[in-house]
PDB file of N, CA and C in Angstrom:
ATOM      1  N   UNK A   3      12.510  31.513 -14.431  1.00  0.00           N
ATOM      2  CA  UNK A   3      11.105  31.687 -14.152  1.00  0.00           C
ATOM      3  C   UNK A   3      10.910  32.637 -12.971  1.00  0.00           C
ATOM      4  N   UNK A   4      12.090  32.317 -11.720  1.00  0.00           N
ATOM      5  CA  UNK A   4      11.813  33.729 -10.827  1.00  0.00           C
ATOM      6  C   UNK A   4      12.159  34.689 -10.915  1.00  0.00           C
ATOM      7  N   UNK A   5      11.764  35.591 -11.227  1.00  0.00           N
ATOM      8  CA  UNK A   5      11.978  37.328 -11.438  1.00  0.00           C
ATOM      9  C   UNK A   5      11.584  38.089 -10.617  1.00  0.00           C
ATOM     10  N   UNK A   6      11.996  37.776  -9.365  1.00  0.00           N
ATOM     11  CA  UNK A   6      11.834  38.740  -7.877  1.00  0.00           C
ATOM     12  C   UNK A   6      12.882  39.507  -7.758  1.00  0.00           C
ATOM     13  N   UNK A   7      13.724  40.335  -8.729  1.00  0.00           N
ATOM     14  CA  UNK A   7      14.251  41.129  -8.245  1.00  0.00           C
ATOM     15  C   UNK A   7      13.951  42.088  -6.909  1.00  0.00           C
ATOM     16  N   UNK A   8      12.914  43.041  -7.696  1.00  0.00           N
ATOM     17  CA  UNK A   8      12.356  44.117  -6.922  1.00  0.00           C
ATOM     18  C   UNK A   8      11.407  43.870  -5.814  1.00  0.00           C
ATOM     19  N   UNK A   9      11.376  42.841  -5.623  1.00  0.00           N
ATOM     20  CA  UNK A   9      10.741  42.284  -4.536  1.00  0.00           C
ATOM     21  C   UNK A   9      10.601  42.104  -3.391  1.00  0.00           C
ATOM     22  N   UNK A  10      10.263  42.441  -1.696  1.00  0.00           N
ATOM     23  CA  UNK A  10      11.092  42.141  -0.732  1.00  0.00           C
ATOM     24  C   UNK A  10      11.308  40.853  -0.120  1.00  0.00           C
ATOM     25  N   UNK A  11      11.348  40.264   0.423  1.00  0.00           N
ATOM     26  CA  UNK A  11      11.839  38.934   1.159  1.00  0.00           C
ATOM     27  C   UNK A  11      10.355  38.206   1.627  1.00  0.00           C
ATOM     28  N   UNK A  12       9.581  39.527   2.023  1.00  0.00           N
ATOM     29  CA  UNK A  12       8.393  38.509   2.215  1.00  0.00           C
ATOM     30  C   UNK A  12       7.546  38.686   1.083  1.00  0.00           C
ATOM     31  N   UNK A  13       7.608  39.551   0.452  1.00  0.00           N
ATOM     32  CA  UNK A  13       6.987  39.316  -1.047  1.00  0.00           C
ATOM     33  C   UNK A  13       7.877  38.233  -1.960  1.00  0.00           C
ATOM     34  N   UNK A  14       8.608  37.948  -1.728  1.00  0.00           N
ATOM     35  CA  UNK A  14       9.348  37.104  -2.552  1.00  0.00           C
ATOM     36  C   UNK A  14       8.702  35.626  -1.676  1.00  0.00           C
ATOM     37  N   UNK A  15       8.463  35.331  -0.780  1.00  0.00           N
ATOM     38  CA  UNK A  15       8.525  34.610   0.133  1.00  0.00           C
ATOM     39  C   UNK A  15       6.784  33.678  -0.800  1.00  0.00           C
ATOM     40  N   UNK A  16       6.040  34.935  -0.626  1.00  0.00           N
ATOM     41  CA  UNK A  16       4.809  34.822  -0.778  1.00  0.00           C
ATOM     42  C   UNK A  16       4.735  34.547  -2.316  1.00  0.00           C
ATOM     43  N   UNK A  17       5.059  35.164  -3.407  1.00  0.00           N
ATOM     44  CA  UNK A  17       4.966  34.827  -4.984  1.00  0.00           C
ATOM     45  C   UNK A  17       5.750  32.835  -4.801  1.00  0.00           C
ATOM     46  N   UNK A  18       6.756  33.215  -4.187  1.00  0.00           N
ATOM     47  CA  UNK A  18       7.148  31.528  -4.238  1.00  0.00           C
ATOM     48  C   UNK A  18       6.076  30.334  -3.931  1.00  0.00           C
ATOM     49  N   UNK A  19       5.638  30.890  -2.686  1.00  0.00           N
ATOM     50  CA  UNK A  19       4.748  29.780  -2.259  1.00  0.00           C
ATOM     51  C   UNK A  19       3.130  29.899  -3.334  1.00  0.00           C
ATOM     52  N   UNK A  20       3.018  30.888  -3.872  1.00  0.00           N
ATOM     53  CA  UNK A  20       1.562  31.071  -4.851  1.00  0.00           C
ATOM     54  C   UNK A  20       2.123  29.992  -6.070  1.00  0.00           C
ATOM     55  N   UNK A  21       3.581  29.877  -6.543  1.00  0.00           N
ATOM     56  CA  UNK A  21       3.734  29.409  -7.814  1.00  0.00           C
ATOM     57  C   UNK A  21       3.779  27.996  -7.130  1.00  0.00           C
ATOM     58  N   UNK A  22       4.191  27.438  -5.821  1.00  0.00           N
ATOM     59  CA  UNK A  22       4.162  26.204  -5.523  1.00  0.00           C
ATOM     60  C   UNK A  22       2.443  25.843  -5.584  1.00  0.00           C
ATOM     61  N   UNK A  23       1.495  26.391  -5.282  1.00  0.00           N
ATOM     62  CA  UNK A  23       0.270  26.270  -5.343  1.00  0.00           C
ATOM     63  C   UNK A  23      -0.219  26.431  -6.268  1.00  0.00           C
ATOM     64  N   UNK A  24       0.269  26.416  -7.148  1.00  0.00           N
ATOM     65  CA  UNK A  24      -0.881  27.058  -8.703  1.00  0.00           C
ATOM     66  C   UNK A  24       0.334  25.676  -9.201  1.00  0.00           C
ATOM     67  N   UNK A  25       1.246  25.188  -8.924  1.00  0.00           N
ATOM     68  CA  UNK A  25       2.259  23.728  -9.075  1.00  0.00           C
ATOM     69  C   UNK A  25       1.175  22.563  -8.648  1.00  0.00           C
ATOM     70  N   UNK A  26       0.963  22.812  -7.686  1.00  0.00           N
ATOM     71  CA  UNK A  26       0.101  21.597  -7.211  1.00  0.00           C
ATOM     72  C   UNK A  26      -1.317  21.907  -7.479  1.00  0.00           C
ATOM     73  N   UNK A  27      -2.007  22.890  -8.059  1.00  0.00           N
ATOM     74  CA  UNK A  27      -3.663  22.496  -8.256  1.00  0.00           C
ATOM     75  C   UNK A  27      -3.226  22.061 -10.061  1.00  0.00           C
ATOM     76  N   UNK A  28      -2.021  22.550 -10.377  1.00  0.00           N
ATOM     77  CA  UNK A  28      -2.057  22.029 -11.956  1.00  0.00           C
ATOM     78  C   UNK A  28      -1.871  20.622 -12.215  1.00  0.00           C
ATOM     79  N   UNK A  29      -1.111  20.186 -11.243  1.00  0.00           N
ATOM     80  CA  UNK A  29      -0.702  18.587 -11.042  1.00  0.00           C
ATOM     81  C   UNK A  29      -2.177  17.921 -10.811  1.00  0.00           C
ATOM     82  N   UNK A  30      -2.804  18.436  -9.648  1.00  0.00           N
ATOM     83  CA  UNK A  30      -4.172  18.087  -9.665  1.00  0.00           C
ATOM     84  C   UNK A  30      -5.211  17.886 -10.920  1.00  0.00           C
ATOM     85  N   UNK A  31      -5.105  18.793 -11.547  1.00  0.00           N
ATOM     86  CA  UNK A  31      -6.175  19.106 -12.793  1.00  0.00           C
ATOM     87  C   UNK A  31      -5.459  17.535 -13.661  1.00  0.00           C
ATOM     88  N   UNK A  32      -4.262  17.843 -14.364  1.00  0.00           N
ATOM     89  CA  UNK A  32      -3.780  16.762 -14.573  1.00  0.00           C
ATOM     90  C   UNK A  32      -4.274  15.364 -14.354  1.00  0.00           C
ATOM     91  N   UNK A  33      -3.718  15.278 -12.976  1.00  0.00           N
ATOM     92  CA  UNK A  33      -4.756  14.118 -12.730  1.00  0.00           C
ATOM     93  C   UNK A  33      -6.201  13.757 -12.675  1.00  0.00           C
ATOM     94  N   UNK A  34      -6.649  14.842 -12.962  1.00  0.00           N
ATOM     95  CA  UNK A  34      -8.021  14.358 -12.956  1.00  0.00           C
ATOM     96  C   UNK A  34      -8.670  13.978 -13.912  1.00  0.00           C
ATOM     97  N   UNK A  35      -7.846  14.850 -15.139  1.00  0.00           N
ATOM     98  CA  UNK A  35      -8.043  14.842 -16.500  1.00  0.00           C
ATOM     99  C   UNK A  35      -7.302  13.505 -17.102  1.00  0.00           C
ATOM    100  N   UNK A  36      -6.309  12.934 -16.595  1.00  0.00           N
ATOM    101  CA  UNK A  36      -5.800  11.351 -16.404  1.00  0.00           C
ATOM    102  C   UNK A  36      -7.003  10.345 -16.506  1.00  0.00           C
ATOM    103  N   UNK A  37      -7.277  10.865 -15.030  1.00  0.00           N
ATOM    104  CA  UNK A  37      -8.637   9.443 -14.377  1.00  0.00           C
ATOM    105  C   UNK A  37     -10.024   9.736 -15.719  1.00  0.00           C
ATOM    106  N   UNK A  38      -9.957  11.241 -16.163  1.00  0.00           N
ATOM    107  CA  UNK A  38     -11.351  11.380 -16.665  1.00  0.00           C
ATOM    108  C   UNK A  38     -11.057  10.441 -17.948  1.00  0.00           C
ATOM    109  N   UNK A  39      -9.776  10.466 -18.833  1.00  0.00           N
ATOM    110  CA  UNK A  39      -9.782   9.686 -20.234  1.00  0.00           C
ATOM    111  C   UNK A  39      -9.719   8.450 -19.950  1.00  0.00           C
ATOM    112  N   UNK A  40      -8.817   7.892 -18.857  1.00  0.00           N
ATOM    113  CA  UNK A  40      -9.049   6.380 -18.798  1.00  0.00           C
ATOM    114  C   UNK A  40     -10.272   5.623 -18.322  1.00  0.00           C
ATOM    115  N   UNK A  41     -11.073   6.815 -17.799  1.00  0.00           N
ATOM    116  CA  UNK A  41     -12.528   6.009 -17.836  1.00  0.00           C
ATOM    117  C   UNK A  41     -13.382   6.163 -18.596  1.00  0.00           C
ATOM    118  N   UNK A  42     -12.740   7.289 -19.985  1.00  0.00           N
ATOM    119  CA  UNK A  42     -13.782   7.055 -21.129  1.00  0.00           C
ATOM    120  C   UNK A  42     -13.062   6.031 -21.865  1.00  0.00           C
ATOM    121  N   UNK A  43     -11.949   5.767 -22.323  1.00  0.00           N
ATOM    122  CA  UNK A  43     -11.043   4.744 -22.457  1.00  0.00           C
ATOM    123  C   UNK A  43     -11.907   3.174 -22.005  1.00  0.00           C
ATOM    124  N   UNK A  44     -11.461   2.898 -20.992  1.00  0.00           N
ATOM    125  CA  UNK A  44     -11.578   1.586 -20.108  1.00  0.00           C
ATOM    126  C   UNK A  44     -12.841   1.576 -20.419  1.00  0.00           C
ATOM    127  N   UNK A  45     -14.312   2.117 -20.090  1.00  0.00           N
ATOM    128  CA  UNK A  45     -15.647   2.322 -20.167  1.00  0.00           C
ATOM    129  C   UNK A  45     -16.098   1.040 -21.473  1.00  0.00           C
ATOM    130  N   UNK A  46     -15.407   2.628 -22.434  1.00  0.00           N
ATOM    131  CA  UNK A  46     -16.273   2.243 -23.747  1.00  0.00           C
ATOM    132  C   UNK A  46     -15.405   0.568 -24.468  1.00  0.00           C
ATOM    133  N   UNK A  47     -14.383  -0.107 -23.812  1.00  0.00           N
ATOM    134  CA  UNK A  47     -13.650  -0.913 -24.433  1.00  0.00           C
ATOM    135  C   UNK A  47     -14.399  -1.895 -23.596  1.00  0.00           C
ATOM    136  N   UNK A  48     -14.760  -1.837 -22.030  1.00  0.00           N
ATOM    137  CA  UNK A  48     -14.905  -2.923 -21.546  1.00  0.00           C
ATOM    138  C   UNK A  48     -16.562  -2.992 -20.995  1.00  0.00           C
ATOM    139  N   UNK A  49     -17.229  -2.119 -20.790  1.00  0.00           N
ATOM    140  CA  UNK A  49     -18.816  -2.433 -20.560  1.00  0.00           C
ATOM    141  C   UNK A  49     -19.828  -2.316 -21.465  1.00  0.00           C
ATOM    142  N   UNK A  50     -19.961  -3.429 -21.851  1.00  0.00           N
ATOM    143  CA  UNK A  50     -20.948  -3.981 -22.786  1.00  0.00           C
ATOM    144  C   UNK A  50     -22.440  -3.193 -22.626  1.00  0.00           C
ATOM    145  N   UNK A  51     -23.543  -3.288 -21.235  1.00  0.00           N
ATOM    146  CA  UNK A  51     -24.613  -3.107 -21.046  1.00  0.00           C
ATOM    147  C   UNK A  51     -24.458  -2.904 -19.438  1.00  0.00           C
ATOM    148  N   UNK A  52     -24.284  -1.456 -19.021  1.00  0.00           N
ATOM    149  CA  UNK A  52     -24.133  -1.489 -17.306  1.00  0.00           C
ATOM    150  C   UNK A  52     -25.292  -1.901 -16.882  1.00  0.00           C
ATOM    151  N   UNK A  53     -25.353  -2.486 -15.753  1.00  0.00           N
ATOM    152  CA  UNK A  53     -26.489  -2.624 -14.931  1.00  0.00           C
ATOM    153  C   UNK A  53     -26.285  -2.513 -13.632  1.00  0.00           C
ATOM    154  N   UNK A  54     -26.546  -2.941 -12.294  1.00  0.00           N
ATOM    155  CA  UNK A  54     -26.431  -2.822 -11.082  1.00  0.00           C
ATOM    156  C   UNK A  54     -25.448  -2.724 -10.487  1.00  0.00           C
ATOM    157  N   UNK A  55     -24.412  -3.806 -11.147  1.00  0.00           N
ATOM    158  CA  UNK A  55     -23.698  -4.938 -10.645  1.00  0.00           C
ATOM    159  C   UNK A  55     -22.567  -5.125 -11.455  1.00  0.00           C
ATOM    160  N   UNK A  56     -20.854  -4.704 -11.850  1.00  0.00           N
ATOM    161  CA  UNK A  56     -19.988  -5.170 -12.387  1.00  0.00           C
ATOM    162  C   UNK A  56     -20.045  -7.218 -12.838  1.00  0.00           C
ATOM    163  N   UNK A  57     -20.179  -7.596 -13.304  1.00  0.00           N
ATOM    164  CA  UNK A  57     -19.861  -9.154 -13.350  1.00  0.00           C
ATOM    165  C   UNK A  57     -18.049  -9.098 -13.658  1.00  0.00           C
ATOM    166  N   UNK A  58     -17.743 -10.304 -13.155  1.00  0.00           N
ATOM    167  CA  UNK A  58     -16.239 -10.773 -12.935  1.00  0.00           C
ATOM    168  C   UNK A  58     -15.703 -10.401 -13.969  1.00  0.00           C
ATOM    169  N   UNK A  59     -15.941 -10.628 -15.399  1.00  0.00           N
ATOM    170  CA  UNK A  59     -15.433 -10.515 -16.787  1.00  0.00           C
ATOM    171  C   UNK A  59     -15.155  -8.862 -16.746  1.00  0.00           C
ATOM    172  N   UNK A  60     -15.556  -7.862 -16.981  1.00  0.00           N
ATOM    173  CA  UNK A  60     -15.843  -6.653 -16.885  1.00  0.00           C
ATOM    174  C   UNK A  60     -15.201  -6.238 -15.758  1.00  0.00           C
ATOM    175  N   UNK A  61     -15.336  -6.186 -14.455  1.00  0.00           N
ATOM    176  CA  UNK A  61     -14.064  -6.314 -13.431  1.00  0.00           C
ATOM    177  C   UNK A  61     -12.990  -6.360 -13.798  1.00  0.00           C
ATOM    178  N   UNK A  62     -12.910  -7.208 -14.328  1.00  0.00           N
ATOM    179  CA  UNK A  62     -10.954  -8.165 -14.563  1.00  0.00           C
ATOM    180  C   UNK A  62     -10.503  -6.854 -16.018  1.00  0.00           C
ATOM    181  N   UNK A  63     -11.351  -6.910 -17.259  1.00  0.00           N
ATOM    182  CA  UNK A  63     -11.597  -5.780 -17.956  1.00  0.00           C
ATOM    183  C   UNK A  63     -10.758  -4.659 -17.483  1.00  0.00           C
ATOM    184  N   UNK A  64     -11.604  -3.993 -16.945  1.00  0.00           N
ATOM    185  CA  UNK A  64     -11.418  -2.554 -16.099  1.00  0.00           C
ATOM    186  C   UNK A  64     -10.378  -2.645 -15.848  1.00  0.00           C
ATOM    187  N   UNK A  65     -10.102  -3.481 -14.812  1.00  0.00           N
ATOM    188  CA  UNK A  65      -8.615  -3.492 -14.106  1.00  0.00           C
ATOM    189  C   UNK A  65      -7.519  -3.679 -14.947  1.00  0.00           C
ATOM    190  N   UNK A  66      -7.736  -4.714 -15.629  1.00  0.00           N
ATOM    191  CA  UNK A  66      -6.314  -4.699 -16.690  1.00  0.00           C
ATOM    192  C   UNK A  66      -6.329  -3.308 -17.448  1.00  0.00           C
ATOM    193  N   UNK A  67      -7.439  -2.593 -17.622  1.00  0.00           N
ATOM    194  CA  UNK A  67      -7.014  -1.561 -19.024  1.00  0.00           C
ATOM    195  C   UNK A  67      -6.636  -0.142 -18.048  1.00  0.00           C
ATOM    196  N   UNK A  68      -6.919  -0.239 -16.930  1.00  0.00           N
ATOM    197  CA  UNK A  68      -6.345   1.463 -16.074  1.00  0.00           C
ATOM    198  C   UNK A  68      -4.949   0.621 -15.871  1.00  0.00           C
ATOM    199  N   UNK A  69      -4.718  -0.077 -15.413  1.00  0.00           N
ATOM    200  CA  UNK A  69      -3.407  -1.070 -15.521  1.00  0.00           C
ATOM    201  C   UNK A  69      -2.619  -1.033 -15.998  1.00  0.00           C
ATOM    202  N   UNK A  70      -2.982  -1.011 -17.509  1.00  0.00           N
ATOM    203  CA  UNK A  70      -2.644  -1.060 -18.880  1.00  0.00           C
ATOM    204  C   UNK A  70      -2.129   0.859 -19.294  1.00  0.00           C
ATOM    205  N   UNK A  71      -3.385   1.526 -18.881  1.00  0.00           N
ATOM    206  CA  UNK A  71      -2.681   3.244 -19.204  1.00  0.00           C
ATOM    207  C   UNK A  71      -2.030   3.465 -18.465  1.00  0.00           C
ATOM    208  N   UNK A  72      -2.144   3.299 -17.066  1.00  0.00           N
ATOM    209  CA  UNK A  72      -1.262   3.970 -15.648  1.00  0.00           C
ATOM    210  C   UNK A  72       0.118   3.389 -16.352  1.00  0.00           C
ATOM    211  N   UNK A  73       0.762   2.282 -16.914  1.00  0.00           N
ATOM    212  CA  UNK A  73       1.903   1.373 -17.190  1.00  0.00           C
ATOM    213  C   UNK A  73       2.182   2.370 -18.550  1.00  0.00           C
ATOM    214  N   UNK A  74       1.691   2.726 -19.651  1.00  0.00           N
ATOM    215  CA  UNK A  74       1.948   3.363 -21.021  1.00  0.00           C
ATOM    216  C   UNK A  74       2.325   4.359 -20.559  1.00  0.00           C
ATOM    217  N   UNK A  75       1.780   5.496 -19.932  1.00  0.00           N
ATOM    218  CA  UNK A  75       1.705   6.597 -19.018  1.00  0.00           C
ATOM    219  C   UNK A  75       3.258   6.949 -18.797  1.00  0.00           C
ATOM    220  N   UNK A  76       3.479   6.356 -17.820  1.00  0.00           N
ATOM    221  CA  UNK A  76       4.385   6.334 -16.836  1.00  0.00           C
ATOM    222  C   UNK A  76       6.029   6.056 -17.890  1.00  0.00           C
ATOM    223  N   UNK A  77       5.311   4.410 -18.628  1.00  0.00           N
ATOM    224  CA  UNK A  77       6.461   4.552 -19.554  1.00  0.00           C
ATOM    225  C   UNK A  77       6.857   5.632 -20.459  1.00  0.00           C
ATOM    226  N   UNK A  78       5.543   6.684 -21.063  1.00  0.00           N
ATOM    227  CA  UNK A  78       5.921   7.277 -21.988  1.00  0.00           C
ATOM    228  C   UNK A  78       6.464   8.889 -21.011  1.00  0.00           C
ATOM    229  N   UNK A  79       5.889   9.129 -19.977  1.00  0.00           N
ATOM    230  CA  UNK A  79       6.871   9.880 -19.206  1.00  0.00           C
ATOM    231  C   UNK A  79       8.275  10.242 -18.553  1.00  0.00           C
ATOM    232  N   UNK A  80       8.514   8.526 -18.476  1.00  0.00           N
ATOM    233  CA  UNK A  80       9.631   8.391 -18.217  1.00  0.00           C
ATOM    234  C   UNK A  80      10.747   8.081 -19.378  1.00  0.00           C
ATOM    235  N   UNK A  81      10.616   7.996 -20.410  1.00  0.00           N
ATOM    236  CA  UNK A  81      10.844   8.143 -21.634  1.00  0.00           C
ATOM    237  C   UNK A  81      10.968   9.753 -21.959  1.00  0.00           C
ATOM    238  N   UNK A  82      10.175  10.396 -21.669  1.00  0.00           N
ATOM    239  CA  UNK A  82      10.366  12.242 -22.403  1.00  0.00           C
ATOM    240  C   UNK A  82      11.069  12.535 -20.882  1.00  0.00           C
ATOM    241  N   UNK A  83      11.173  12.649 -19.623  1.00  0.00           N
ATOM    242  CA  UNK A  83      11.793  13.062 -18.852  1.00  0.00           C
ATOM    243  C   UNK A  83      13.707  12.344 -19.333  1.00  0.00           C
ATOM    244  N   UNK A  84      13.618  11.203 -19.718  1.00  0.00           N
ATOM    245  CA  UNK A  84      15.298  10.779 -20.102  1.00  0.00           C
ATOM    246  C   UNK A  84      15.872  11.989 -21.227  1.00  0.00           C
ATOM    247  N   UNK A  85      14.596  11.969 -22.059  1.00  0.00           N
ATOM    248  CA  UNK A  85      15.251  12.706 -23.174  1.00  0.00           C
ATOM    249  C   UNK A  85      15.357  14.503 -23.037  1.00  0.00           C
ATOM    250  N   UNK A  86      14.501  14.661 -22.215  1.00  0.00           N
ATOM    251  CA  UNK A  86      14.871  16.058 -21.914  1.00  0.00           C
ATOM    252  C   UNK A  86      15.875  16.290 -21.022  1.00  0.00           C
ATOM    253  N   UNK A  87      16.473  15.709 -20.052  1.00  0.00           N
ATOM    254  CA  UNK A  87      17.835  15.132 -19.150  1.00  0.00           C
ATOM    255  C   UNK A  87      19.078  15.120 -20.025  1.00  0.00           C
ATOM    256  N   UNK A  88      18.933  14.411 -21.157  1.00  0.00           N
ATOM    257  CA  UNK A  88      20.105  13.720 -21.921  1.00  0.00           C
ATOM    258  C   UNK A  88      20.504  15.708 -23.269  1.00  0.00           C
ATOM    259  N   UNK A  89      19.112  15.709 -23.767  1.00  0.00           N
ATOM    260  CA  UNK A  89      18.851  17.209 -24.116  1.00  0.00           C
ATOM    261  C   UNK A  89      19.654  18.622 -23.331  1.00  0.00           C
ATOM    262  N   UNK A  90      19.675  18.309 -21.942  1.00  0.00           N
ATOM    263  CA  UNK A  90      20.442  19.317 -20.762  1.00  0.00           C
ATOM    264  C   UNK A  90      21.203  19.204 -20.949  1.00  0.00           C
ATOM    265  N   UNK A  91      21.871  18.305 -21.407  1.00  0.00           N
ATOM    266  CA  UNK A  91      23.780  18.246 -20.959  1.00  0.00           C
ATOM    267  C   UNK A  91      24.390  18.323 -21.812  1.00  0.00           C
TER     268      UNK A  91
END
C-alpha cells in the first residue's frame, strides 16, 4: 500500500500520517454507522409508543439488544479476523 518511492523523508513522513488519518476518520464513520443500525435495530424491536419517559420494560429492552449486537459484532469480527490470519500462513 506504501508507494513512496520518489518521495522525500518529509513527504513520506507527511502521506504516512494523512493515511493514518483518513485510518481513523474511517474507523469513525464505521462507528457511527454501527450506533446508527443498532438504533434502528433496537428502536423498532423494542419501543412500542415513545413518550417522555423510557419505562423499565423498554430500558431493560434496549439494553439487552445493543448488548446483544455489540456481542454478534465482535463475535462475527473476530471470527473473519481468525480466518483471514489462518488464510496468511
Amino acid at each position: 500500500m506504501d508507494n513512496f518511492d520518489n518521495f522525500s523523508a518529509s513527504e513520506k513522513a507527511e502521506a504516512t500520517e494523512l493515511q493514518r488519518m483518513i485510518a481513523i476518520e474511517q474507523q469513525k464513520a464505521q462507528f457511527q454507522a454501527q450506533v446508527h443500525t443498532f438504533t434502528d435495530v433496537c428502536w423498532d424491536k423494542c419501543v412500542e409508543s415513545p413518550g417522555s419517559k423510557l419505562d423499565s420494560r423498554t430500558e431493560t429492552c434496549l439494553v439487552s439488544c445493543v448488548e446483544r449486537f455489540i456481542d454478534t459484532t465482535l463475535t462475527i469480527t473476530n471470527r473473519f479476523t481468525q480466518m483471514v490470519q489462518k488464510g496468511a500462513h
